Amino acid sequence: MPQKYKVFFYNNVVLLGGSDCDAKVANIDYRYTDVDNLGLFLFGFLAKTTGQTVVIQHNNIDELWRAFCSLFEYRAAAGGLVQNADNQLLFIKRNGFWDLPKGHLEKGEDSQTGALREVEEECGIGNLHISTLLTTTYHTYFYEERPVLKATDWYLMTCSGAIKTTPQTDEGITEATWIAQKQVAQLLANSYASIVEVIKSFNINLTPLCD
């Protein structure tokens, strides 16, 4: 099956390379022609809307993805979903929202190294071990009036040894706490769509929240 990209475009969801099945459940089915028209569609129309699900179709997904990325400043990031020996998950509260530790990669830094560093810095814990890559999420935002596309690699991590946490307050983090898995769905009601995607990739049942 060809690669499909899911991008959280402000308050909308964009599926690039979505199938005909995806198009049936989408609010908008957009056929790609060229990058200029794509830009007009995204920034002239879609950025001014909310709650839309859009499928963008083209016969060459690689060409479509390159065109989409060319409209943004691309930034690579990495983060972690950390599980302790009691099967609790590590969440942070940043700027009033529940989140997972993550951040931009430093120059020359690989994704796994950056993910470990960000979790250690933002939560004040060590003895972390990467188990697997869970997923990669994409979301957009404006920085100094420039549109940015942020790609975040998310790794499942385990933590051994002491699990006391220390939130990195200078990054707007007020809490770094272990959450029982049965409480996660309720917590995500005050989180981000991309974080829900990460938790779904971990196969936690979120039926009460995401039906």
Coordinates of C-alpha atoms in Angstrom, one line a residue:
M1 CA 0.0 0.0 0.0
P2 CA 1.4 3.4 -0.9
Q3 CA 2.6 5.8 1.8
K4 CA -0.1 8.1 3.2
Y5 CA 0.6 11.2 5.2
K6 CA -1.7 12.6 7.9
V7 CA -1.1 16.2 8.7
F8 CA -2.8 18.3 11.4
F9 CA -3.2 21.5 9.5
Y10 CA -4.1 24.0 12.2
N11 CA -7.6 22.9 13.2
N12 CA -8.1 20.6 10.3
V13 CA -6.9 17.1 9.2
V14 CA -5.3 16.7 5.8
L15 CA -4.7 13.2 4.3
L16 CA -2.2 13.3 1.5
G17 CA -2.4 10.3 -0.8
G18 CA -5.7 9.2 0.8
S19 CA -7.6 6.5 -0.8
D20 CA -11.1 6.6 -2.4
C21 CA -12.3 5.1 0.9
D22 CA -10.8 8.0 2.8
A23 CA -12.4 10.4 0.4
K24 CA -15.9 9.0 1.2
V25 CA -15.6 10.1 4.9
A26 CA -13.8 13.4 4.2
N27 CA -15.5 16.8 4.1
I28 CA -13.4 17.9 1.2
D29 CA -11.9 15.8 -1.7
Y30 CA -9.1 17.9 -3.4
R31 CA -7.4 16.8 -6.6
Y32 CA -3.8 18.0 -6.8
T33 CA -2.8 19.8 -10.0
D34 CA 0.2 22.0 -9.1
V35 CA 2.0 23.5 -6.1
D36 CA 0.7 27.1 -6.7
N37 CA -3.0 26.0 -6.6
L38 CA -2.2 23.8 -3.6
G39 CA -0.9 26.8 -1.7
L40 CA -3.9 28.8 -2.6
F41 CA -6.2 26.1 -1.3
L42 CA -4.3 25.6 1.9
F43 CA -3.6 29.2 2.9
G44 CA -6.4 31.0 1.1
F45 CA -9.2 28.7 2.2
L46 CA -8.3 25.8 4.5
A47 CA -6.3 27.8 7.1
K48 CA -9.4 30.0 7.6
T49 CA -11.7 27.0 8.4
T50 CA -11.8 24.6 11.3
G51 CA -12.9 21.0 11.8
Q52 CA -12.4 19.9 8.2
T53 CA -11.1 16.5 7.0
V54 CA -9.5 16.9 3.6
V55 CA -8.2 14.2 1.3
I56 CA -5.7 15.4 -1.3
Q57 CA -5.2 12.9 -4.1
H58 CA -2.6 12.5 -6.8
N59 CA -1.2 9.6 -8.7
N60 CA 2.3 10.2 -7.4
I61 CA 2.4 10.5 -3.6
D62 CA 6.1 11.4 -3.6
E63 CA 5.6 14.3 -5.9
L64 CA 2.6 15.4 -3.8
W65 CA 4.5 15.2 -0.5
R66 CA 7.4 17.2 -1.9
A67 CA 5.0 19.9 -3.2
F68 CA 3.3 20.1 0.2
C69 CA 6.5 20.3 2.1
S70 CA 7.9 23.0 -0.2
L71 CA 5.1 25.3 1.1
F72 CA 6.5 25.2 4.7
E73 CA 9.7 25.5 6.7
Y74 CA 10.3 21.9 7.6
R75 CA 11.5 21.1 11.1
A76 CA 12.4 17.7 12.5
A77 CA 11.6 16.8 16.1
A78 CA 11.5 13.7 18.3
G79 CA 9.9 12.6 21.5
G80 CA 9.0 9.7 23.7
L81 CA 6.1 7.8 25.3
V82 CA 7.7 6.5 28.4
Q83 CA 6.4 3.4 30.3
N84 CA 7.6 2.4 33.8
A85 CA 7.7 -0.9 35.5
D86 CA 4.1 -0.4 36.8
N87 CA 2.9 0.2 33.2
Q88 CA 2.2 3.9 33.8
L89 CA 2.9 6.4 31.1
L90 CA 4.8 9.7 31.5
F91 CA 2.9 12.8 30.6
I92 CA 3.8 16.5 31.0
K93 CA 1.5 19.5 31.3
R94 CA 2.8 22.3 29.1
N95 CA 1.1 25.7 28.9
G96 CA -2.0 24.2 30.4
F97 CA -2.3 21.2 28.1
W98 CA -1.4 17.6 28.6
D99 CA 1.5 16.6 26.3
L100 CA 4.3 14.2 25.8
P101 CA 8.0 15.2 26.1
K102 CA 9.5 16.2 22.7
G103 CA 11.5 18.8 21.0
H104 CA 13.4 19.9 17.9
L105 CA 16.6 18.0 16.9
E106 CA 19.9 19.8 17.3
K107 CA 22.2 20.2 14.3
G108 CA 23.7 16.8 13.4
E109 CA 21.6 15.0 16.0
D110 CA 19.8 11.8 15.0
S111 CA 16.2 11.1 15.9
Q112 CA 16.7 8.6 18.7
T113 CA 19.4 10.6 20.4
G114 CA 17.2 13.7 20.2
A115 CA 14.2 11.9 21.6
L116 CA 16.2 10.6 24.6
R117 CA 17.7 14.0 25.3
E118 CA 14.3 15.8 25.2
V119 CA 12.7 13.4 27.6
E120 CA 15.6 13.6 30.0
E121 CA 15.6 17.4 29.8
E122 CA 11.9 18.0 30.0
C123 CA 11.2 15.4 32.7
G124 CA 14.4 15.3 34.7
I125 CA 14.8 11.5 34.4
G126 CA 17.5 9.1 33.1
N127 CA 18.0 5.4 32.6
L128 CA 15.8 5.5 29.5
H129 CA 15.8 2.8 26.8
I130 CA 14.2 2.9 23.4
S131 CA 12.0 -0.1 22.5
T132 CA 10.6 0.9 19.1
L133 CA 9.5 3.7 16.8
L134 CA 5.7 4.1 17.4
T135 CA 4.8 6.6 14.7
T136 CA 5.7 9.9 13.1
T137 CA 3.2 12.8 13.4
Y138 CA 3.0 16.0 11.3
H139 CA 1.4 19.3 12.3
T140 CA 1.7 22.8 11.1
Y141 CA 1.9 26.2 12.8
F142 CA 3.1 29.7 12.1
Y143 CA 6.4 31.0 13.5
E144 CA 7.1 34.7 13.0
E145 CA 4.5 34.7 10.2
R146 CA 6.2 31.8 8.5
P147 CA 4.3 28.5 8.0
V148 CA 6.1 25.6 9.6
L149 CA 5.6 21.8 9.1
K150 CA 6.9 19.9 12.1
A151 CA 7.6 16.2 11.8
T152 CA 8.0 14.4 15.1
D153 CA 9.3 10.8 15.5
W154 CA 7.8 9.2 18.6
Y155 CA 9.6 6.3 20.4
L156 CA 8.3 3.9 23.0
M157 CA 10.7 4.0 25.9
T158 CA 11.1 2.2 29.1
C159 CA 12.5 3.7 32.3
S160 CA 14.6 1.7 34.9
G161 CA 15.8 2.9 38.2
A162 CA 14.5 6.0 40.0
I163 CA 11.4 7.4 38.4
K164 CA 11.1 10.7 40.3
T165 CA 10.4 13.5 37.8
T166 CA 11.4 17.2 37.6
P167 CA 9.5 19.3 35.1
Q168 CA 11.6 21.7 33.0
T169 CA 9.7 24.9 34.1
D170 CA 11.6 27.2 31.8
E171 CA 10.0 25.4 28.9
G172 CA 6.5 26.1 30.2
I173 CA 6.2 22.6 31.8
T174 CA 4.4 22.7 35.2
E175 CA 4.0 18.9 35.7
A176 CA 5.8 15.7 34.7
T177 CA 3.8 12.8 36.1
W178 CA 3.1 9.1 35.7
I179 CA -0.5 8.3 34.6
A180 CA -2.3 5.0 34.8
Q181 CA -3.3 3.7 31.4
K182 CA -7.0 3.5 32.3
Q183 CA -6.9 7.3 33.0
V184 CA -5.3 8.3 29.7
A185 CA -8.5 8.7 27.7
Q186 CA -9.9 11.2 30.2
L187 CA -6.6 13.1 30.2
L188 CA -6.5 13.5 26.4
A189 CA -9.6 15.5 26.4
N190 CA -7.3 18.4 27.3
S191 CA -4.5 17.6 24.8
Y192 CA -3.6 17.7 21.1
A193 CA -4.8 15.6 18.2
S194 CA -1.2 14.6 17.4
I195 CA -0.8 13.2 20.9
V196 CA -4.0 11.2 20.5
E197 CA -2.4 9.7 17.4
V198 CA 0.7 8.6 19.4
I199 CA -1.5 7.0 22.1
K200 CA -3.5 5.2 19.5
S201 CA -0.3 3.8 18.0
F202 CA 0.4 2.3 21.5
N203 CA -3.0 0.5 21.2
I204 CA -4.6 2.0 24.3
N205 CA -8.4 1.7 24.0
L206 CA -9.6 5.3 23.6
T207 CA -13.2 4.4 22.8
P208 CA -14.7 6.7 25.4
L209 CA -12.8 9.7 23.9
C210 CA -12.4 8.8 20.2
D211 CA -15.4 6.9 18.9

